[in-house]
XYZ file of C-alpha atoms in Angstrom:
617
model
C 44.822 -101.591 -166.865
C 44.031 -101.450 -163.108
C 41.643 -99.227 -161.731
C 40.661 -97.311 -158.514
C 38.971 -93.847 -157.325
C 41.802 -92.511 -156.211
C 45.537 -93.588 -156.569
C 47.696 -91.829 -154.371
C 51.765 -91.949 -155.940
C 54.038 -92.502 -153.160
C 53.677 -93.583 -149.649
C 55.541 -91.285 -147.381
C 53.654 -89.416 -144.835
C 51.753 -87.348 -146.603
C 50.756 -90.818 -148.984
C 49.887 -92.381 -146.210
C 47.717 -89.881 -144.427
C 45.969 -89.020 -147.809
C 44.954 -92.671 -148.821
C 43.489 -93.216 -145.313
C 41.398 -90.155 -145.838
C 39.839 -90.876 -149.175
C 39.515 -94.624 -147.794
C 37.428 -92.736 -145.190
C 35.022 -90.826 -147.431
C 34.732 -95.027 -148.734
C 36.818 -94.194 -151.748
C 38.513 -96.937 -153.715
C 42.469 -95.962 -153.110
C 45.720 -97.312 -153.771
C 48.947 -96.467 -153.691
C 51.474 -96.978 -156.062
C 55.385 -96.525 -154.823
C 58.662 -97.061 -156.094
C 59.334 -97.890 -152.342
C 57.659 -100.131 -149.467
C 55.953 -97.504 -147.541
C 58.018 -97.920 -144.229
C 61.089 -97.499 -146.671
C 59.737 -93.925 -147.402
C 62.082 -90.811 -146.572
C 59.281 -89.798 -144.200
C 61.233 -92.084 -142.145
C 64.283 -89.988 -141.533
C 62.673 -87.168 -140.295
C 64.100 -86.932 -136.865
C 63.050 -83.368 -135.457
C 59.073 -83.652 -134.285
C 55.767 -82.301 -134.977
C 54.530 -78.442 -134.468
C 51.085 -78.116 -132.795
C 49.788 -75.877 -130.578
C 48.947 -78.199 -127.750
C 49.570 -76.588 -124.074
C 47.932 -73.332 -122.435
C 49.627 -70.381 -122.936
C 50.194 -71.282 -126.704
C 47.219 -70.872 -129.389
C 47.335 -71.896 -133.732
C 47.743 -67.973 -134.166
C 50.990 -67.961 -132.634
C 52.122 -70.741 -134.362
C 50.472 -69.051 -137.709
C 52.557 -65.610 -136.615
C 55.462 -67.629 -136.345
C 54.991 -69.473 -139.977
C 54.689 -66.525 -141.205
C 57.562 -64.629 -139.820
C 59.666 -67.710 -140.712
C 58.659 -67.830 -144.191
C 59.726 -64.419 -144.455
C 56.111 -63.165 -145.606
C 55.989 -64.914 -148.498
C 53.929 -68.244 -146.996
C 50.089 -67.690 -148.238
C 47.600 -66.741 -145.189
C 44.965 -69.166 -145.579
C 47.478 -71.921 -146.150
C 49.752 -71.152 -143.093
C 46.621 -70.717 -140.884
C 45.551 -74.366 -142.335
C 48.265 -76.134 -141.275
C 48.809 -74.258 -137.827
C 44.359 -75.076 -136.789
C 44.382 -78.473 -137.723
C 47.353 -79.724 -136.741
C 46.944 -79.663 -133.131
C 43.827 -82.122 -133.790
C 45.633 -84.278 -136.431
C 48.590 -84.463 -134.263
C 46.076 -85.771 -131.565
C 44.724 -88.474 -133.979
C 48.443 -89.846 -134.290
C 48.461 -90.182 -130.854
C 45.098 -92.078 -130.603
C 46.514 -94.501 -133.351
C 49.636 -95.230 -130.664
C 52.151 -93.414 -132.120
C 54.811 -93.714 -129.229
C 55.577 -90.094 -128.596
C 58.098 -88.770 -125.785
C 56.036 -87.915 -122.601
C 56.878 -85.489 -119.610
C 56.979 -87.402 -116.281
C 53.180 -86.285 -115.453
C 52.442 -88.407 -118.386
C 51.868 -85.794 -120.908
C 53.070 -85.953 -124.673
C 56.475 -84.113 -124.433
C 57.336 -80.504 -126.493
C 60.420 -78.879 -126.847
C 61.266 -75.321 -128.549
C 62.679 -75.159 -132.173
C 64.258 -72.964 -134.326
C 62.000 -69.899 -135.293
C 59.125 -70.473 -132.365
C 58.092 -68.476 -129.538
C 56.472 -71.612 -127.643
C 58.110 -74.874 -127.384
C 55.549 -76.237 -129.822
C 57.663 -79.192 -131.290
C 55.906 -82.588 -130.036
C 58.520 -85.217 -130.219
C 59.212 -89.351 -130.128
C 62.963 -88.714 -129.097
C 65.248 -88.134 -132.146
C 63.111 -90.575 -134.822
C 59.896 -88.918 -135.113
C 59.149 -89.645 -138.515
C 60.337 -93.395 -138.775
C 57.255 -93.269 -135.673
C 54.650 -91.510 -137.787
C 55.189 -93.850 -140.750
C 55.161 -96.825 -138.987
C 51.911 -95.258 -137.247
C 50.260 -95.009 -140.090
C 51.208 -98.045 -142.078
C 49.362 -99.694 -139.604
C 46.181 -98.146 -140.137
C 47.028 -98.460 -143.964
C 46.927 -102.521 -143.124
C 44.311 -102.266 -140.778
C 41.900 -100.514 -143.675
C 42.944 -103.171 -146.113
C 44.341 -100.214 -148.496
C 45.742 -101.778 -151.592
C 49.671 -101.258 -152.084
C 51.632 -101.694 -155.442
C 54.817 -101.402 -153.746
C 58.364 -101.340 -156.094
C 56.011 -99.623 -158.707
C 57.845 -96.845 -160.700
C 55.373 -93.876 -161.519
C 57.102 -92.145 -164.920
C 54.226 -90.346 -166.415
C 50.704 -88.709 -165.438
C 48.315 -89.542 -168.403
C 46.312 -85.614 -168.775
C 44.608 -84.386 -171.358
C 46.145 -81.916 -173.573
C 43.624 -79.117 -174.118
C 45.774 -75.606 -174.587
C 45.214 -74.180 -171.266
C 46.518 -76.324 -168.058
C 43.325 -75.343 -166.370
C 41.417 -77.372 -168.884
C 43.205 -80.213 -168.756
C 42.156 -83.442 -166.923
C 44.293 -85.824 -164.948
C 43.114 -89.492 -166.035
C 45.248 -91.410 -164.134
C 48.983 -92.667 -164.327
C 51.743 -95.185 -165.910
C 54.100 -97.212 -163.749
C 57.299 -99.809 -164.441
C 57.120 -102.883 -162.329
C 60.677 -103.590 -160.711
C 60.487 -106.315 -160.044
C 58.861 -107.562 -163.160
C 59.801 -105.365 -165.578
C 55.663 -104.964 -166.720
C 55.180 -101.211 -167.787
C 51.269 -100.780 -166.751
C 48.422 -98.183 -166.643
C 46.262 -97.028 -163.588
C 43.176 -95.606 -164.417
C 41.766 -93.153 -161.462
C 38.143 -92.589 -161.547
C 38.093 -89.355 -159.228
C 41.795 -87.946 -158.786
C 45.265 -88.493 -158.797
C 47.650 -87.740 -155.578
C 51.019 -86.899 -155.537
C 52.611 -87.591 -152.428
C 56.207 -87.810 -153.757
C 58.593 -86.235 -151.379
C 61.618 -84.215 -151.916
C 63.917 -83.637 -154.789
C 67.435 -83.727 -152.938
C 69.558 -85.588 -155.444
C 69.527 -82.996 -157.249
C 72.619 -81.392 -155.015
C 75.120 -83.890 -154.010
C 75.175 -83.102 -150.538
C 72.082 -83.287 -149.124
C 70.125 -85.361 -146.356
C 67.632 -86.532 -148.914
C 67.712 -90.125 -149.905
C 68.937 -91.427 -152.986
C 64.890 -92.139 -153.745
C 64.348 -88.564 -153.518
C 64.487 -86.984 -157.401
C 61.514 -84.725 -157.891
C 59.330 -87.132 -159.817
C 55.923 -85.718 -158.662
C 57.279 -82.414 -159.271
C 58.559 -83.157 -162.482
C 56.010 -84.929 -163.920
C 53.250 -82.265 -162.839
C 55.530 -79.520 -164.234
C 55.826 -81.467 -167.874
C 51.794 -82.247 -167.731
C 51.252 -78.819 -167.198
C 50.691 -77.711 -163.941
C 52.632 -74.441 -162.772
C 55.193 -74.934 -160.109
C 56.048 -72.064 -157.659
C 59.141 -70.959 -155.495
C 61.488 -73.552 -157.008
C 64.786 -70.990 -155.740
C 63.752 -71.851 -152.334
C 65.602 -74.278 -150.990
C 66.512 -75.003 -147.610
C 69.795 -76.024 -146.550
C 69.807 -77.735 -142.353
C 72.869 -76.567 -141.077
C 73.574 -79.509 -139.202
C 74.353 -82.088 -141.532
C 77.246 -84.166 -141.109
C 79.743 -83.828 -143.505
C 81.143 -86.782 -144.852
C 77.626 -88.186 -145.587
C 75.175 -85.768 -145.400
C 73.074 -87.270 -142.941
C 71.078 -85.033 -140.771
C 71.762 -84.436 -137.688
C 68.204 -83.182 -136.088
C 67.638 -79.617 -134.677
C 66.179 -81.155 -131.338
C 70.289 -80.961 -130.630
C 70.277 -77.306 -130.416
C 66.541 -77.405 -129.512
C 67.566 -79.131 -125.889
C 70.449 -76.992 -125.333
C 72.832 -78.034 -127.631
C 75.783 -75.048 -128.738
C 77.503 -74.192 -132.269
C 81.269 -73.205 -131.798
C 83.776 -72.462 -134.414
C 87.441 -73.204 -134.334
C 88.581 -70.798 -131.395
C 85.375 -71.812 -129.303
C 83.512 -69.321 -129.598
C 79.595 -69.547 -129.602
C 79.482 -67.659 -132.617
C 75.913 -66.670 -133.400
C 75.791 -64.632 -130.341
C 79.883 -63.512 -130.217
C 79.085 -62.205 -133.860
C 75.612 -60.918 -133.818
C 73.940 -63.702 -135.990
C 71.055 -64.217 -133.731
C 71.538 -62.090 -130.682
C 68.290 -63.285 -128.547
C 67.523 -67.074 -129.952
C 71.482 -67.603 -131.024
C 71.138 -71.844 -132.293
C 67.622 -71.281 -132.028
C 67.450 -68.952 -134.803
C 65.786 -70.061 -138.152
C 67.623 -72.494 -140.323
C 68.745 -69.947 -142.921
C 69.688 -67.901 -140.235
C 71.950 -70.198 -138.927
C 73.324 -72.050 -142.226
C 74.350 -68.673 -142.945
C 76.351 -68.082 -140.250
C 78.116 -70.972 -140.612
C 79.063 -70.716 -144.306
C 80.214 -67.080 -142.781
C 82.171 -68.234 -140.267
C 84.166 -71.054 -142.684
C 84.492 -68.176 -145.898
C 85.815 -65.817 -142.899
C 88.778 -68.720 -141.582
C 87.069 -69.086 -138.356
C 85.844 -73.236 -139.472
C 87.097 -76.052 -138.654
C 89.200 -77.719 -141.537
C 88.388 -75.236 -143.664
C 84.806 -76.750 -143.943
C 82.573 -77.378 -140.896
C 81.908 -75.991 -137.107
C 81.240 -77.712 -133.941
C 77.832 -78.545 -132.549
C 78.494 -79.603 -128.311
C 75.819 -81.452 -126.785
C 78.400 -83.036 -124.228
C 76.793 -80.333 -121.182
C 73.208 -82.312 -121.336
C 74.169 -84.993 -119.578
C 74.315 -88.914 -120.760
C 71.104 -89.449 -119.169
C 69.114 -86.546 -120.672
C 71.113 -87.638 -124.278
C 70.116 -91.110 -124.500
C 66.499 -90.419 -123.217
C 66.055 -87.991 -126.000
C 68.812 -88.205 -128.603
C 70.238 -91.766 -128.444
C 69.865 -92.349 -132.462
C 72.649 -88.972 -132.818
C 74.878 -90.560 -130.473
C 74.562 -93.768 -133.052
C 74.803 -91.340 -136.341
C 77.667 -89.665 -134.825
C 79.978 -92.522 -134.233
C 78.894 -94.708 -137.174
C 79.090 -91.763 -139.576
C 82.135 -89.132 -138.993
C 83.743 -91.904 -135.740
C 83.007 -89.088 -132.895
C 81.319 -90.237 -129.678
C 78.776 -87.292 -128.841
C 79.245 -87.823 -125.239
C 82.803 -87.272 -124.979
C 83.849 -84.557 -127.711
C 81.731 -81.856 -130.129
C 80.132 -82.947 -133.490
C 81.221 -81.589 -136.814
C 78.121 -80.020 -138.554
C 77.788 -78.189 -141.612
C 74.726 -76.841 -144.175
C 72.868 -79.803 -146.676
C 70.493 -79.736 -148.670
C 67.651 -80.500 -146.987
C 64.036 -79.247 -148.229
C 62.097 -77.546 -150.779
C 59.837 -75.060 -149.935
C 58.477 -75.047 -153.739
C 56.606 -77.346 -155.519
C 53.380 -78.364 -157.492
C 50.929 -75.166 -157.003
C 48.264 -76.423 -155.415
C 45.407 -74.415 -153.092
C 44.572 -75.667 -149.627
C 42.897 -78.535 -150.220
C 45.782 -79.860 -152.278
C 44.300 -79.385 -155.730
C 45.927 -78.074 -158.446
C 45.110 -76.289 -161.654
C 44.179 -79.452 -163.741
C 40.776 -81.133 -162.819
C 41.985 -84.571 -160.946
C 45.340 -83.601 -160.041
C 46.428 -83.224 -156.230
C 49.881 -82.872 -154.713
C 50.460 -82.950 -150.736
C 53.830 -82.851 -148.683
C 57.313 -82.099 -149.908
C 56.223 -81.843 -153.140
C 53.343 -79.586 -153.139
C 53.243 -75.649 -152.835
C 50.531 -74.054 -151.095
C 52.231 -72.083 -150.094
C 53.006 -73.228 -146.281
C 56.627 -71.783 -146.190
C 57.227 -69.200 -148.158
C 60.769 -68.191 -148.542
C 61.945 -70.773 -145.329
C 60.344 -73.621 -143.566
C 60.466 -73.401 -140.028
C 61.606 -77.107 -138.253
C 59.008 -79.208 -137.251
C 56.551 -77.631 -139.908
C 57.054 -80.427 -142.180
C 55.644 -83.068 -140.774
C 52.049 -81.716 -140.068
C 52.445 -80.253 -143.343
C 52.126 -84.448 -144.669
C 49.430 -85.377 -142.368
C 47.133 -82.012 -142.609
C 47.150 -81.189 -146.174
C 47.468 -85.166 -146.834
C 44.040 -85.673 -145.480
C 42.747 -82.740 -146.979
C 44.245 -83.663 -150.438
C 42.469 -87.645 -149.665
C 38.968 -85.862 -148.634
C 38.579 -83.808 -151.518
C 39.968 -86.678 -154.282
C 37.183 -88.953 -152.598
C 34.619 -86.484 -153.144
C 34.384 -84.833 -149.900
C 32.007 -81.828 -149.885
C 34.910 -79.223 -148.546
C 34.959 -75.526 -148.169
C 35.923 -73.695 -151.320
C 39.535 -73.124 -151.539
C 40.546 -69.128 -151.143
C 44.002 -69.970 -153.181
C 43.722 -70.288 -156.719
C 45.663 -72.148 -159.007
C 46.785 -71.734 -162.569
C 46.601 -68.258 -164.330
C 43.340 -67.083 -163.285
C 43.205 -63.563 -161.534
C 45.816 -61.170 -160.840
C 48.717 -62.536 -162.236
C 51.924 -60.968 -164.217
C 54.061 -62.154 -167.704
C 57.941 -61.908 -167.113
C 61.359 -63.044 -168.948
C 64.590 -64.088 -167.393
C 67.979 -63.236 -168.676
C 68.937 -67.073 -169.564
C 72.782 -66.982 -171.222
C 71.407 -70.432 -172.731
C 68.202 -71.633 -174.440
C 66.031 -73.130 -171.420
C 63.859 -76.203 -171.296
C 63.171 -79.157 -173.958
C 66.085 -81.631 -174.759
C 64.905 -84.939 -173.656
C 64.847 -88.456 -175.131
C 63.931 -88.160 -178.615
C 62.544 -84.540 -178.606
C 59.776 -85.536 -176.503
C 58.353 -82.028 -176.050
C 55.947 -83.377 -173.170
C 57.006 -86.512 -171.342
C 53.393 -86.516 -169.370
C 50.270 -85.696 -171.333
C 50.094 -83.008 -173.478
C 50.812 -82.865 -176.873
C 51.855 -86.017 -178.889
C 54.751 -86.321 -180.933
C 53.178 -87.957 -183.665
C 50.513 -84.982 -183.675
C 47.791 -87.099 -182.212
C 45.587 -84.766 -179.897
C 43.933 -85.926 -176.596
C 41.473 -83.104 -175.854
C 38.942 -85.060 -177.288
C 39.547 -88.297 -176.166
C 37.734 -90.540 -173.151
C 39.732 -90.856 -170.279
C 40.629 -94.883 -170.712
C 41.888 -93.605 -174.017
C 43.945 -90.699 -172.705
C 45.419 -93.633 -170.512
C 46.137 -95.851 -172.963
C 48.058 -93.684 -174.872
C 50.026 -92.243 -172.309
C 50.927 -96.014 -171.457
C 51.781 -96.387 -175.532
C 53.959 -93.558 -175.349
C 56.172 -94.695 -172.148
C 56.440 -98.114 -173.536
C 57.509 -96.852 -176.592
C 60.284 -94.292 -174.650
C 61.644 -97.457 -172.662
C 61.900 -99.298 -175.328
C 64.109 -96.961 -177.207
C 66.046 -96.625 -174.249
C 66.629 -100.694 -173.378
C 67.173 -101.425 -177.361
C 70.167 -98.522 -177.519
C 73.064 -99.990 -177.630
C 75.951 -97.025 -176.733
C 75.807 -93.591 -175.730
C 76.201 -91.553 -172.171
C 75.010 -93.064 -169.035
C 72.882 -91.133 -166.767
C 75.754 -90.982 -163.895
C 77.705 -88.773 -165.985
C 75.057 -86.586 -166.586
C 73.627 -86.707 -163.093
C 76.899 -86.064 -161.298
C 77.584 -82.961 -163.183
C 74.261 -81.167 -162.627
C 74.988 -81.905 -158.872
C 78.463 -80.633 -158.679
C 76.974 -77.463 -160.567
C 73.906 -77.017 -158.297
C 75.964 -77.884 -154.807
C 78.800 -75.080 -156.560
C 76.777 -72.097 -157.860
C 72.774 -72.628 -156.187
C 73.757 -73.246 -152.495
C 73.274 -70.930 -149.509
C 75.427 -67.870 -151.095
C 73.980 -67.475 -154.831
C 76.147 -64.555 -157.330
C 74.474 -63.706 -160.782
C 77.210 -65.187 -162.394
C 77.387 -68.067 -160.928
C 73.475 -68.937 -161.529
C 74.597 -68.259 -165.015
C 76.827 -70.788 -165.101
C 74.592 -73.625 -163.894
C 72.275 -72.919 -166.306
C 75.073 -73.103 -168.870
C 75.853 -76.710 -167.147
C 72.098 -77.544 -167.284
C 71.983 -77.072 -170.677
C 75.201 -78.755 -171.392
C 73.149 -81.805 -169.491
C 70.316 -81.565 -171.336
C 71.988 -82.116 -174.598
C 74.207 -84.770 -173.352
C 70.761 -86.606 -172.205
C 69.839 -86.508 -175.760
C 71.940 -90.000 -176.007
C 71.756 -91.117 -172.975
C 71.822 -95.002 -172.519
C 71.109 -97.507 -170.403
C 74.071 -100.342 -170.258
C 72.114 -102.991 -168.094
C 69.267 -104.463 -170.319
C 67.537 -106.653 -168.170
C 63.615 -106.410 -167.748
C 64.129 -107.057 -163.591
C 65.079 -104.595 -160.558
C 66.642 -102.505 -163.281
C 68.169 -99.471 -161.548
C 70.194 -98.060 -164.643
C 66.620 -97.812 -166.514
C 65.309 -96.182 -163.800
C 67.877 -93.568 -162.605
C 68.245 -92.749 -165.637
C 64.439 -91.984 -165.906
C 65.427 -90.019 -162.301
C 68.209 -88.205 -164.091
C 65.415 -86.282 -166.597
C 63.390 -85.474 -163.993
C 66.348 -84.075 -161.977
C 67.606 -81.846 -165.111
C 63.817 -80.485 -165.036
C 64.370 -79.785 -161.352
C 67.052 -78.021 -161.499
C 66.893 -75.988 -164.053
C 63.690 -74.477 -162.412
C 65.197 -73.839 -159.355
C 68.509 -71.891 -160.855
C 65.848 -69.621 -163.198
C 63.635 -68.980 -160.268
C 66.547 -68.105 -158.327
C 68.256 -65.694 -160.984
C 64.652 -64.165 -161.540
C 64.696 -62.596 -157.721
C 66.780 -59.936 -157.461
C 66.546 -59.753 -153.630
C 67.067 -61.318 -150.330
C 64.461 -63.367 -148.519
C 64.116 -66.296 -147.072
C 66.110 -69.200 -147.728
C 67.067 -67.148 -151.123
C 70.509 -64.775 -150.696
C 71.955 -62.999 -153.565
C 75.160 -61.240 -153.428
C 73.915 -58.560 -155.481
C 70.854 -57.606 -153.736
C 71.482 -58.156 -149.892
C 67.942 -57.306 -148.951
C 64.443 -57.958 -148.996
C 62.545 -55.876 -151.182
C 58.772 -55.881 -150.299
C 57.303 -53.771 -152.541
C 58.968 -55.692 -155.424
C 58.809 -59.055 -154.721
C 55.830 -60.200 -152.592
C 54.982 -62.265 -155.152
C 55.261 -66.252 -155.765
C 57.833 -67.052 -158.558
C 55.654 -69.316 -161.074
C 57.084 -71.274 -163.756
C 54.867 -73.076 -166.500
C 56.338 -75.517 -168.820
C 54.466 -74.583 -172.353
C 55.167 -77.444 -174.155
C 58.514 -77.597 -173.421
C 59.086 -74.185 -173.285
C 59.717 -72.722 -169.345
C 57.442 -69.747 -168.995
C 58.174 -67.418 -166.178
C 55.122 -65.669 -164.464
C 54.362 -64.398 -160.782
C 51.014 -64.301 -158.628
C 50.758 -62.264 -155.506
C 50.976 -63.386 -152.016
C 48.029 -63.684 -149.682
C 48.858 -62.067 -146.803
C 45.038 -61.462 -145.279
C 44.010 -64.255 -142.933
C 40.980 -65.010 -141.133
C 41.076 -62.210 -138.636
C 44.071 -60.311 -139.544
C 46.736 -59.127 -142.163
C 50.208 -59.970 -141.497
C 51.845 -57.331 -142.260
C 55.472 -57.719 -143.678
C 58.272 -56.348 -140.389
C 61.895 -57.402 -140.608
C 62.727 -60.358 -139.253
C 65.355 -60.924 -136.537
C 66.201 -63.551 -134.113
């Protein structure tokens, strides 16, 4: 069993920035990834980094634009978190040499972005994020931080007292690749999940095949609520044979959307009258699924993004890597015709509940980045939020793990305070049907009736590592079955078909129908390749439950609200309804059991209320 203060899983951004905090406050951290750390998704973030930098802007109009973009459901003392200290943290990137763009008086470089009313974005051209992580990778080397690197997390060891909120997060199990070893990780102080995004679970998306929900999973299944699950974010510039993103810093240095008769189209049909490309991003992925559905796309499919009136010079200075994407991906030279661009998947703006200093409801348990929930974005992330999301709440999430005496959080987690009961129409039974009839996968209770609660923590551990030794093993010594592609591919053609941009009742119905269907069909799954080495099958098909969890979350959450906000559009109720639903979406797992609740949203900040006002662009 190895053992540290503080493990941190996965070594994105956020991973990164959170292990170099609680190596600050002299923790003992590691971090234990199922990728190298420069391999991280963090890397593909090409957009840039919001902070309120220059006179004439200030964090409260960066918090007033969080706010408006999240469509008033993003949490006050969250929002004004992120929009105070990243201005400083951006600095501290900047003092560790992270090579950003600069002006010609040497400054650092900012250009405007969807949803802002400063140009607020700070920038290293069109690869941002592949800069951060490298930036911080060195100062993970430099500190001597200990890496377990091709290390598969599969299961938080908690306690399983009845109530989450009593529960205590012991530390973690992990599959070596690349030995096969299935080992324990014993964390003295707290546990970080740093995990990313959950993309795979559509099949077109920007996310990378790494990116399955894990952290979000496994925190669900141990017990910790997860909120706003319906809200996902779909870029709409993605290109369409792959996916791959192409970054709003187009449209954010002039770049223009045209549909098939060439015309600009979010101003010719009153999309986005005053900020047009500039508008948010479910502004604009609207409009384009509007303009295809309404036989004004191109191909039936896709619109034109035109970048070609820049210039070459101000192009390659800025966005040489899209000129690269471009050509190697869809075989069309930027520079000399229009791109084609269409909504992906991109981002979820739920996660792991957690308050604002990235704890959540059970003692020892933090989540930070893509994966947590604070909530930061509320019903729609604004570009260039997501990276200082990683490195603020990151190093909050590191400080307070490593003991860090930190104000008191004004968020609360778990079902403490005012919070309400509620039921979702489900045509089909919802939750449980995993290997075995493993009602909890990640702490909780046992299937053999053994009870935790009163257990010490290295024994909490070392039966959580009996139990996932025991569930590979049943899965390696199978010998027929389903395979996990199967299963995988349908839930995505299901979510990508009835839970994209445009959501009908009946359609969520239908996915949930398909979820289930999944679930069942999981129930003997197999896994062909029986090696103990770099065994993918074993492990996607680990993915694959974790994706089934993800989903299905996402299509009840988004069935549950009967209105329009955000990221979130339902045919049947085309608007937002305030005095309903500003409230978070909450969904507990109960032993295997989905239980839908809500909790209000914190709209009173420091100095003022922000008072819900419709939002236009």
């Amino acid at each position: 069993m190895y053992e540290h203060d503080v493990i941190v899983v996965g070594a994105g951004g956020a991973g990164l920035r959170a292990a170099i905090a609680a190596h600050e406050e002299g923790a003992d951290v590691a971090i234990v990834s199922k990728l190298h750390p420069v391999r991280s998704h963090t890397g593909a973030a090409e957009g840039g980094i919001n902070a309120a930098l220059r006179e004439g802007d200030s964090w409260k109009d960066h918090a007033y634009d969080t706010m408006k973009g999240s469509d008033y459901l993003g949490d006050a003392p969250a929002v004004e978190t992120l929009c105070k200290d990243s201005p400083k943290e951006t600095i501290q990137l900047e003092h560790w040499g992270m090579a950003f763009s600069r002006d010609d008086d040497g400054r650092v470089s900012q250009r405007p972005f969807g949803g802002l009313s400063f140009p607020r974005t700070t920038y290293a051209g069109a690869e941002t994020g592949h800069q951060l992580l490298h930036t911080m990778y060195e100062q993970l080397v430099k500190r001597g931080i200990k890496v377990y690197d091709e290390w598969h997390v599969t299961r938080l060891a908690v306690s399983d007292e009845d109530d989450p909120e009593d529960r205590t997060c012991h530390g973690i199990v992990a599959y070596d690749v690349q030995t096969g070893k299935i080992e324990a990780f014993r964390a003295r102080n707290g546990v970080i999940l740093a995990t990313g995004g959950l993309g795979q679970v559509y099949d077109h998306t920007t996310n990378a095949v790494a990116n399955t929900g894990d952290g979000v999973a496994m925190a669900y299944r141990a017990g910790a609520p997860i909120e706003d699950m319906e809200f996902i974010q779909f870029h709409p510039t993605t290109l369409p044979s792959t996916g791959v993103l192409i970054t709003e810093g187009v449209r954010g240095e002039g770049g223009i959307l045209y549909n098939k008769h060439g015309e600009r189209f979010m101003f010719e049909y009153g999309y986005a009258n005053n900020l047009g490309e500039l508008a948010s991003r479910d502004v604009v992925s609207r409009a384009e699924l509007t303009e295809v559905n309404e036989g004004r796309g191109i191909e039936d499919e896709y619109v034109h993004l035109d970048m070609r009136h820049l210039g070459e010079e101000r192009i390659v200075d800025r966005l040489e890597n899209i000129i690269h994407l471009s050509e190697d991906f869809e075989g069309v030279n930027p520079l000399e015709a229009p791109m084609p661009v269409k909504p992906g998947q991109h981002y979820a703006m739920g996660g792991v509940e957690t308050d604002e200093n990235g704890e959540t409801c059970i003692t020892g348990l933090y989540a930070a980045g893509e994966c947590a929930c604070a909530s930061v974005h509320g019903g729609n992330r604004l570009g260039g939020n997501a990276l200082p999301e990683l490195i603020v709440f990151g190093k909050r999430a590191g400080h307070h793990a490593a003991g860090k005496d930190m104000k008191e959080a004004e968020i609360t987690t778990g079902k403490v305070g005012d919070y309400e009961l509620a039921d979702v129409e489900s045509p089909v039974q919802l939750g449980e049907a995993g290997l075995g009839g493993d009602a909890v996968a990640d702490g909780g209770e046992r299937t053999d009736g053994g009870a935790t609660a009163d257990l010490s923590g290295d024994e909490v551990v070392q039966r959580a590592l009996d139990d996932e030794r025991e569930t590979i093993e049943h899965l390696l010594e199978k010998e027929d079955g389903i395979q996990h592609a199967e299963i995988r591919e349908r839930v995505q053609k299901s979510m990508t078909q009835h839970v994209n941009v445009f959501r009908e009742e009946e359609a969520l119905k239908d996915a949930l129908r398909d979820i289930r269907e999944a679930r069942e069909l999981y129930q003997d799954v197999y896994v062909a390749d029986k090696s103990r080495t770099f065994n993918t099958d074993l492990l996607q098909t680990l993915e694959t439950r974790n994706i089934l969890d993800i989903a299905e979350a996402i299509t009840v959450g988004a069935l549950a609200r009967n209105e329009f906000r955000g990221a979130h559009w339902r045919k049947e109720y085309q608007e937002r309804r305030d005095e309903e639903w500003l409230k978070h979406t909450m969904l507990s797992w109960n032993d295997g059991e989905p239980e839908l609740w809500y909790k209000p949203v914190i709209l009173e900040g420091e100095n003022k209320t922000y008072e819900p006002k419709i939002r236009s662009y």
